[in-house]
PDB file of C-alpha atoms and ligand atoms in Angstrom:
ATOM      1  CA  MET A 263     -19.504 -20.116 -40.848  1.00 97.00           C
ATOM      2  CA  LYS A 264     -21.258 -16.795 -40.930  1.00 98.00           C
ATOM      3  CA  LEU A 265     -19.294 -13.624 -41.492  1.00 98.00           C
ATOM      4  CA  CYS A 266     -20.163 -10.120 -40.581  1.00 98.00           C
ATOM      5  CA  ILE A 267     -18.035  -7.782 -42.708  1.00 98.00           C
ATOM      6  CA  PHE A 268     -17.295  -4.227 -41.579  1.00 98.00           C
ATOM      7  CA  ILE A 269     -16.465  -1.585 -44.190  1.00 98.00           C
ATOM      8  CA  SER A 270     -16.143   2.186 -44.394  1.00 98.00           C
ATOM      9  CA  GLY A 271     -15.700   2.858 -48.096  1.00 97.00           C
ATOM     10  CA  ARG A 272     -14.951   1.147 -51.363  1.00 97.00           C
ATOM     11  CA  GLY A 273     -15.323  -2.364 -49.985  1.00 98.00           C
ATOM     12  CA  SER A 274     -13.210  -4.193 -52.554  1.00 98.00           C
ATOM     13  CA  ASN A 275     -12.038  -6.740 -49.961  1.00 98.00           C
ATOM     14  CA  MET A 276     -15.624  -7.337 -48.868  1.00 98.00           C
ATOM     15  CA  LYS A 277     -16.623  -7.879 -52.489  1.00 98.00           C
ATOM     16  CA  ALA A 278     -13.763 -10.332 -53.000  1.00 98.00           C
ATOM     17  CA  ILE A 279     -14.702 -12.272 -49.865  1.00 98.00           C
ATOM     18  CA  HIS A 280     -18.326 -12.388 -50.976  1.00 98.00           C
ATOM     19  CA  GLN A 281     -17.331 -13.678 -54.400  1.00 98.00           C
ATOM     20  CA  HIS A 282     -15.133 -16.318 -52.792  1.00 98.00           C
ATOM     21  CA  CYS A 283     -18.084 -17.375 -50.629  1.00 98.00           C
ATOM     22  CA  GLU A 284     -20.285 -17.671 -53.697  1.00 97.00           C
ATOM     23  CA  ASN A 285     -17.939 -19.399 -56.067  1.00 97.00           C
ATOM     24  CA  GLY A 286     -14.386 -19.426 -54.837  1.00 98.00           C
ATOM     25  CA  VAL A 287     -12.228 -20.795 -52.054  1.00 98.00           C
ATOM     26  CA  LEU A 288     -14.836 -20.074 -49.360  1.00 98.00           C
ATOM     27  CA  LYS A 289     -17.673 -21.830 -51.130  1.00 97.00           C
ATOM     28  CA  SER A 290     -19.526 -24.151 -48.711  1.00 96.00           C
ATOM     29  CA  ILE A 291     -17.255 -22.851 -45.941  1.00 97.00           C
ATOM     30  CA  ALA A 292     -18.465 -19.326 -45.288  1.00 98.00           C
ATOM     31  CA  GLN A 293     -21.245 -16.933 -46.106  1.00 98.00           C
ATOM     32  CA  CYS A 294     -21.782 -13.204 -45.669  1.00 98.00           C
ATOM     33  CA  GLU A 295     -24.419 -12.692 -43.018  1.00 98.00           C
ATOM     34  CA  LEU A 296     -24.135  -8.928 -42.824  1.00 98.00           C
ATOM     35  CA  VAL A 297     -22.200  -6.045 -44.330  1.00 98.00           C
ATOM     36  CA  PHE A 298     -22.023  -3.243 -41.810  1.00 98.00           C
ATOM     37  CA  SER A 299     -20.715   0.283 -42.349  1.00 98.00           C
ATOM     38  CA  ASN A 300     -20.130   3.328 -40.175  1.00 98.00           C
ATOM     39  CA  ASN A 301     -20.430   5.477 -43.301  1.00 98.00           C
ATOM     40  CA  GLU A 302     -23.736   5.745 -45.119  1.00 97.00           C
ATOM     41  CA  ASN A 303     -21.945   6.752 -48.328  1.00 97.00           C
ATOM     42  CA  ALA A 304     -19.708   3.684 -48.394  1.00 98.00           C
ATOM     43  CA  ALA A 305     -19.716   2.467 -52.001  1.00 97.00           C
ATOM     44  CA  GLY A 306     -19.433  -1.134 -50.802  1.00 98.00           C
ATOM     45  CA  LEU A 307     -22.946  -0.962 -49.332  1.00 98.00           C
ATOM     46  CA  GLU A 308     -24.377  -0.638 -52.847  1.00 98.00           C
ATOM     47  CA  TYR A 309     -22.594  -3.762 -53.973  1.00 98.00           C
ATOM     48  CA  ALA A 310     -23.818  -5.673 -50.899  1.00 98.00           C
ATOM     49  CA  LYS A 311     -27.409  -4.574 -51.489  1.00 98.00           C
ATOM     50  CA  SER A 312     -27.199  -5.568 -55.149  1.00 98.00           C
ATOM     51  CA  GLN A 313     -26.165  -9.046 -53.989  1.00 98.00           C
ATOM     52  CA  ASN A 314     -29.011  -9.310 -51.480  1.00 98.00           C
ATOM     53  CA  ILE A 315     -26.645  -9.431 -48.549  1.00 98.00           C
ATOM     54  CA  ASN A 316     -28.062  -7.969 -45.326  1.00 98.00           C
ATOM     55  CA  THR A 317     -26.692  -4.479 -44.862  1.00 98.00           C
ATOM     56  CA  ALA A 318     -26.755  -2.087 -41.947  1.00 98.00           C
ATOM     57  CA  CYS A 319     -25.265   1.312 -41.341  1.00 98.00           C
ATOM     58  CA  ILE A 320     -24.972   3.507 -38.289  1.00 98.00           C
ATOM     59  CA  SER A 321     -23.232   6.776 -39.000  1.00 98.00           C
ATOM     60  CA  SER A 322     -20.340   7.322 -36.651  1.00 97.00           C
ATOM     61  CA  LYS A 323     -20.135  11.035 -37.396  1.00 95.00           C
ATOM     62  CA  GLY A 324     -19.574  13.005 -34.231  1.00 95.00           C
ATOM     63  CA  LYS A 325     -20.027  10.016 -31.930  1.00 96.00           C
ATOM     64  CA  LYS A 326     -17.710   9.036 -29.106  1.00 97.00           C
ATOM     65  CA  ARG A 327     -16.012   5.698 -29.574  1.00 96.00           C
ATOM     66  CA  GLU A 328     -17.664   3.703 -26.801  1.00 96.00           C
ATOM     67  CA  GLU A 329     -21.087   5.279 -27.208  1.00 97.00           C
ATOM     68  CA  TYR A 330     -20.971   4.410 -30.910  1.00 98.00           C
ATOM     69  CA  ASP A 331     -19.761   0.860 -30.372  1.00 98.00           C
ATOM     70  CA  THR A 332     -22.552   0.291 -27.841  1.00 98.00           C
ATOM     71  CA  GLU A 333     -25.042   1.040 -30.610  1.00 98.00           C
ATOM     72  CA  VAL A 334     -23.233  -1.309 -32.977  1.00 98.00           C
ATOM     73  CA  ILE A 335     -23.258  -4.112 -30.387  1.00 98.00           C
ATOM     74  CA  GLN A 336     -27.001  -3.629 -29.977  1.00 98.00           C
ATOM     75  CA  LEU A 337     -27.491  -3.841 -33.726  1.00 98.00           C
ATOM     76  CA  LEU A 338     -25.368  -6.982 -33.977  1.00 98.00           C
ATOM     77  CA  GLU A 339     -27.637  -8.700 -31.437  1.00 98.00           C
ATOM     78  CA  ASN A 340     -30.071  -9.057 -34.353  1.00 97.00           C
ATOM     79  CA  TYR A 341     -27.688 -11.258 -36.325  1.00 98.00           C
ATOM     80  CA  GLU A 342     -26.006 -14.574 -35.860  1.00 97.00           C
ATOM     81  CA  PHE A 343     -22.394 -14.759 -36.941  1.00 97.00           C
ATOM     82  CA  ASN A 344     -19.112 -16.457 -36.122  1.00 97.00           C
ATOM     83  CA  PHE A 345     -16.604 -13.766 -37.078  1.00 98.00           C
ATOM     84  CA  ILE A 346     -16.387 -10.038 -37.615  1.00 98.00           C
ATOM     85  CA  ILE A 347     -14.177  -9.355 -40.610  1.00 98.00           C
ATOM     86  CA  LEU A 348     -12.765  -5.853 -40.833  1.00 98.00           C
ATOM     87  CA  ALA A 349     -12.210  -4.873 -44.448  1.00 98.00           C
ATOM     88  CA  GLY A 350     -11.253  -1.232 -44.683  1.00 97.00           C
ATOM     89  CA  TYR A 351     -13.168  -0.326 -41.514  1.00 97.00           C
ATOM     90  CA  MET A 352     -11.703   3.041 -40.631  1.00 94.00           C
ATOM     91  CA  ARG A 353     -12.599   3.233 -36.971  1.00 95.00           C
ATOM     92  CA  ILE A 354     -10.625   2.107 -33.982  1.00 94.00           C
ATOM     93  CA  LEU A 355     -12.741  -0.255 -31.913  1.00 96.00           C
ATOM     94  CA  SER A 356     -13.366   0.445 -28.247  1.00 97.00           C
ATOM     95  CA  GLU A 357     -12.237  -1.908 -25.482  1.00 96.00           C
ATOM     96  CA  LYS A 358     -15.874  -2.672 -24.815  1.00 97.00           C
ATOM     97  CA  PHE A 359     -16.355  -3.916 -28.374  1.00 98.00           C
ATOM     98  CA  ILE A 360     -13.152  -5.967 -28.376  1.00 97.00           C
ATOM     99  CA  ASP A 361     -14.052  -7.565 -25.030  1.00 97.00           C
ATOM    100  CA  LYS A 362     -17.475  -8.461 -26.345  1.00 97.00           C
ATOM    101  CA  TYR A 363     -16.071 -10.544 -29.232  1.00 97.00           C
ATOM    102  CA  PRO A 364     -12.827 -12.142 -28.056  1.00 94.00           C
ATOM    103  CA  ARG A 365     -10.830 -13.827 -30.861  1.00 94.00           C
ATOM    104  CA  LYS A 366     -13.688 -13.148 -33.235  1.00 97.00           C
ATOM    105  CA  ILE A 367     -12.521  -9.932 -34.885  1.00 98.00           C
ATOM    106  CA  ILE A 368     -10.085 -10.202 -37.778  1.00 98.00           C
ATOM    107  CA  ASN A 369      -8.397  -7.455 -39.804  1.00 97.00           C
ATOM    108  CA  ILE A 370      -6.246  -7.166 -42.907  1.00 97.00           C
ATOM    109  CA  HIS A 371      -3.396  -4.683 -42.782  1.00 96.00           C
ATOM    110  CA  PRO A 372      -1.493  -3.954 -45.984  1.00 97.00           C
ATOM    111  CA  ALA A 373       1.927  -3.943 -44.330  1.00 97.00           C
ATOM    112  CA  ASP A 374       3.966  -5.865 -41.814  1.00 95.00           C
ATOM    113  CA  THR A 375       2.334  -4.841 -38.534  1.00 94.00           C
ATOM    114  CA  ASN A 376       5.736  -4.848 -36.831  1.00 93.00           C
ATOM    115  CA  LYS A 377       6.982  -2.209 -39.252  1.00 95.00           C
ATOM    116  CA  HIS A 378       3.989  -0.026 -39.988  1.00 94.00           C
ATOM    117  CA  GLN A 379       0.712   0.510 -38.167  1.00 93.00           C
ATOM    118  CA  GLY A 380      -2.287   2.660 -39.014  1.00 92.00           C
ATOM    119  CA  LEU A 381      -3.164   4.438 -42.243  1.00 93.00           C
ATOM    120  CA  ASN A 382      -1.444   4.835 -45.615  1.00 96.00           C
ATOM    121  CA  ALA A 383       0.590   1.650 -45.573  1.00 96.00           C
ATOM    122  CA  TYR A 384       0.973   1.540 -49.353  1.00 97.00           C
ATOM    123  CA  ARG A 385       2.196   5.143 -49.431  1.00 97.00           C
ATOM    124  CA  TRP A 386       4.654   4.257 -46.695  1.00 97.00           C
ATOM    125  CA  ALA A 387       5.943   1.317 -48.750  1.00 97.00           C
ATOM    126  CA  PHE A 388       6.248   3.538 -51.835  1.00 97.00           C
ATOM    127  CA  GLU A 389       8.023   6.363 -50.046  1.00 97.00           C
ATOM    128  CA  ASN A 390      10.457   3.924 -48.490  1.00 97.00           C
ATOM    129  CA  ASN A 391      11.201   2.410 -51.888  1.00 96.00           C
ATOM    130  CA  LEU A 392      10.343  -1.057 -50.678  1.00 97.00           C
ATOM    131  CA  LYS A 393      10.714  -3.801 -53.251  1.00 97.00           C
ATOM    132  CA  GLU A 394       8.495  -6.052 -51.227  1.00 97.00           C
ATOM    133  CA  THR A 395       5.792  -5.397 -48.691  1.00 97.00           C
ATOM    134  CA  THR A 396       4.043  -7.787 -46.364  1.00 98.00           C
ATOM    135  CA  ILE A 397       0.293  -8.056 -46.020  1.00 98.00           C
ATOM    136  CA  THR A 398      -0.777  -9.133 -42.557  1.00 97.00           C
ATOM    137  CA  ILE A 399      -3.990 -10.726 -41.355  1.00 98.00           C
ATOM    138  CA  HIS A 400      -4.400 -10.566 -37.611  1.00 97.00           C
ATOM    139  CA  TYR A 401      -6.808 -10.768 -34.721  1.00 97.00           C
ATOM    140  CA  VAL A 402      -7.827  -7.377 -33.435  1.00 97.00           C
ATOM    141  CA  ASP A 403      -6.821  -6.480 -29.918  1.00 93.00           C
ATOM    142  CA  LYS A 404      -6.895  -3.230 -27.997  1.00 89.00           C
ATOM    143  CA  GLY A 405      -3.983  -1.643 -29.869  1.00 86.00           C
ATOM    144  CA  VAL A 406      -3.827  -0.406 -33.469  1.00 86.00           C
ATOM    145  CA  ASP A 407      -2.592  -3.272 -35.662  1.00 84.00           C
ATOM    146  CA  THR A 408      -0.996  -5.061 -32.717  1.00 89.00           C
ATOM    147  CA  GLY A 409      -3.094  -8.239 -32.472  1.00 93.00           C
ATOM    148  CA  LYS A 410      -1.854 -11.793 -32.887  1.00 96.00           C
ATOM    149  CA  VAL A 411      -0.831 -12.495 -36.471  1.00 97.00           C
ATOM    150  CA  ILE A 412      -2.798 -15.187 -38.293  1.00 97.00           C
ATOM    151  CA  ALA A 413      -0.921 -15.075 -41.604  1.00 98.00           C
ATOM    152  CA  LYS A 414       1.501 -12.899 -43.544  1.00 98.00           C
ATOM    153  CA  LYS A 415       2.330 -12.705 -47.215  1.00 98.00           C
ATOM    154  CA  ALA A 416       5.194 -10.863 -48.845  1.00 98.00           C
ATOM    155  CA  ILE A 417       4.370  -9.376 -52.228  1.00 98.00           C
ATOM    156  CA  ASP A 418       6.662  -8.082 -54.934  1.00 98.00           C
ATOM    157  CA  ILE A 419       5.981  -4.383 -55.521  1.00 98.00           C
ATOM    158  CA  SER A 420       9.213  -3.615 -57.360  1.00 97.00           C
ATOM    159  CA  SER A 421       7.439  -2.891 -60.654  1.00 98.00           C
ATOM    160  CA  ALA A 422       5.257  -0.094 -59.195  1.00 97.00           C
ATOM    161  CA  LYS A 423       6.188   3.345 -60.522  1.00 98.00           C
ATOM    162  CA  THR A 424       3.492   5.237 -58.634  1.00 98.00           C
ATOM    163  CA  VAL A 425       1.722   4.750 -55.333  1.00 98.00           C
ATOM    164  CA  GLU A 426      -1.471   4.015 -57.289  1.00 98.00           C
ATOM    165  CA  GLU A 427       0.234   1.200 -59.159  1.00 98.00           C
ATOM    166  CA  LEU A 428       1.593  -0.140 -55.907  1.00 98.00           C
ATOM    167  CA  GLU A 429      -1.850  -0.090 -54.308  1.00 98.00           C
ATOM    168  CA  LYS A 430      -3.340  -1.895 -57.284  1.00 98.00           C
ATOM    169  CA  ILE A 431      -0.790  -4.695 -56.981  1.00 98.00           C
ATOM    170  CA  GLY A 432      -1.344  -4.848 -53.227  1.00 98.00           C
ATOM    171  CA  LEU A 433      -5.123  -4.943 -53.381  1.00 98.00           C
ATOM    172  CA  LYS A 434      -5.095  -7.711 -55.958  1.00 98.00           C
ATOM    173  CA  ALA A 435      -3.001  -9.785 -53.565  1.00 98.00           C
ATOM    174  CA  GLU A 436      -5.194  -8.854 -50.580  1.00 98.00           C
ATOM    175  CA  HIS A 437      -8.318 -10.034 -52.388  1.00 98.00           C
ATOM    176  CA  GLN A 438      -6.981 -13.547 -52.764  1.00 98.00           C
ATOM    177  CA  PHE A 439      -4.975 -13.745 -49.554  1.00 98.00           C
ATOM    178  CA  TYR A 440      -7.790 -12.682 -47.202  1.00 98.00           C
ATOM    179  CA  SER A 441     -10.089 -15.463 -48.410  1.00 98.00           C
ATOM    180  CA  ASN A 442      -7.323 -18.081 -48.543  1.00 98.00           C
ATOM    181  CA  THR A 443      -6.428 -17.254 -44.951  1.00 98.00           C
ATOM    182  CA  LEU A 444     -10.036 -17.338 -43.791  1.00 98.00           C
ATOM    183  CA  LYS A 445     -10.424 -20.703 -45.442  1.00 98.00           C
ATOM    184  CA  GLU A 446      -7.469 -22.131 -43.500  1.00 97.00           C
ATOM    185  CA  LEU A 447      -8.638 -20.557 -40.256  1.00 96.00           C
ATOM    186  CA  LEU A 448     -12.256 -21.652 -40.579  1.00 95.00           C
ATOM    187  CA  LYS A 449     -11.210 -25.224 -41.320  1.00 89.00           C
ATOM    188  CA  THR A 450      -9.736 -25.393 -37.817  1.00 89.00           C
ATOM    189  CA  LYS A 451     -12.918 -24.095 -36.115  1.00 84.00           C
TER     190      LYS A 451
HETATM  191  C1  LIG B 626      -7.230  -2.194 -47.842  1.00 62.32           C
HETATM  192  O1  LIG B 626      -5.961  -1.872 -48.345  1.00 62.32           O
HETATM  193  C2  LIG B 626      -7.123  -2.854 -46.485  1.00 62.32           C
HETATM  194  O2  LIG B 626      -5.997  -3.664 -46.318  1.00 62.32           O
HETATM  195  C3  LIG B 626      -7.026  -1.659 -45.558  1.00 62.32           C
HETATM  196  O3  LIG B 626      -7.898  -0.707 -46.121  1.00 62.32           O
HETATM  197  C4  LIG B 626      -8.050  -0.945 -47.522  1.00 62.32           C
HETATM  198  C5  LIG B 626      -9.509  -1.128 -47.773  1.00 62.32           C
HETATM  199  O4  LIG B 626      -9.830  -1.248 -49.138  1.00 62.32           O
HETATM  200  N1  LIG B 626      -7.307  -2.037 -44.190  1.00 62.32           N
HETATM  201  P1  LIG B 626     -11.259  -1.797 -49.588  1.00 62.32           P
HETATM  202  O5  LIG B 626     -12.316  -0.911 -48.948  1.00 62.32           O
HETATM  203  O6  LIG B 626     -11.380  -3.223 -49.151  1.00 62.32           O
HETATM  204  O7  LIG B 626     -11.283  -1.638 -51.078  1.00 62.32           O
END
């Protein structure tokens, strides 16, 4: 299965998925066809280039949502892929984009999507003194973090004394859980 991974910044989830494709749980199951970013300064693009993964970037600065997504759809016509994997992609997708790829866009949200949607989920968990938070992998629909849940995983964050520590624990779990979940999902396709 070919994956098209969308990032906006650091890209640590993208990197983890790529490494799992190369030598981990996604080996012989999936491969990274393209890493796409809306931000030309996304650090993850450098990693992708260093690994000879196809990369593409269209800056979204100042562009209206649908106009921008129309350009992205045009760009994606040049690639063949089975799924679009959002990994820290910081833009809400337009209805046009979602309708174009039904049940093909997947996202990871670092909280239970019933309890917290949108940005800063680890800060939210920290400020609410949660002992556990739930990472959610879901299909993307027209709402923000409202799509059908594919898998959830509760993680123990009780040892975190700062939000940075909490995020570190969370990201480590995300890096394994995203690929494990994709493996299970792709097996059924
Ligand atoms: C992750 O916490 C992810 O769950 C959220 O945004 C963050 C992206 O981090 N959607 P990275 O770019 O993958 O390092």
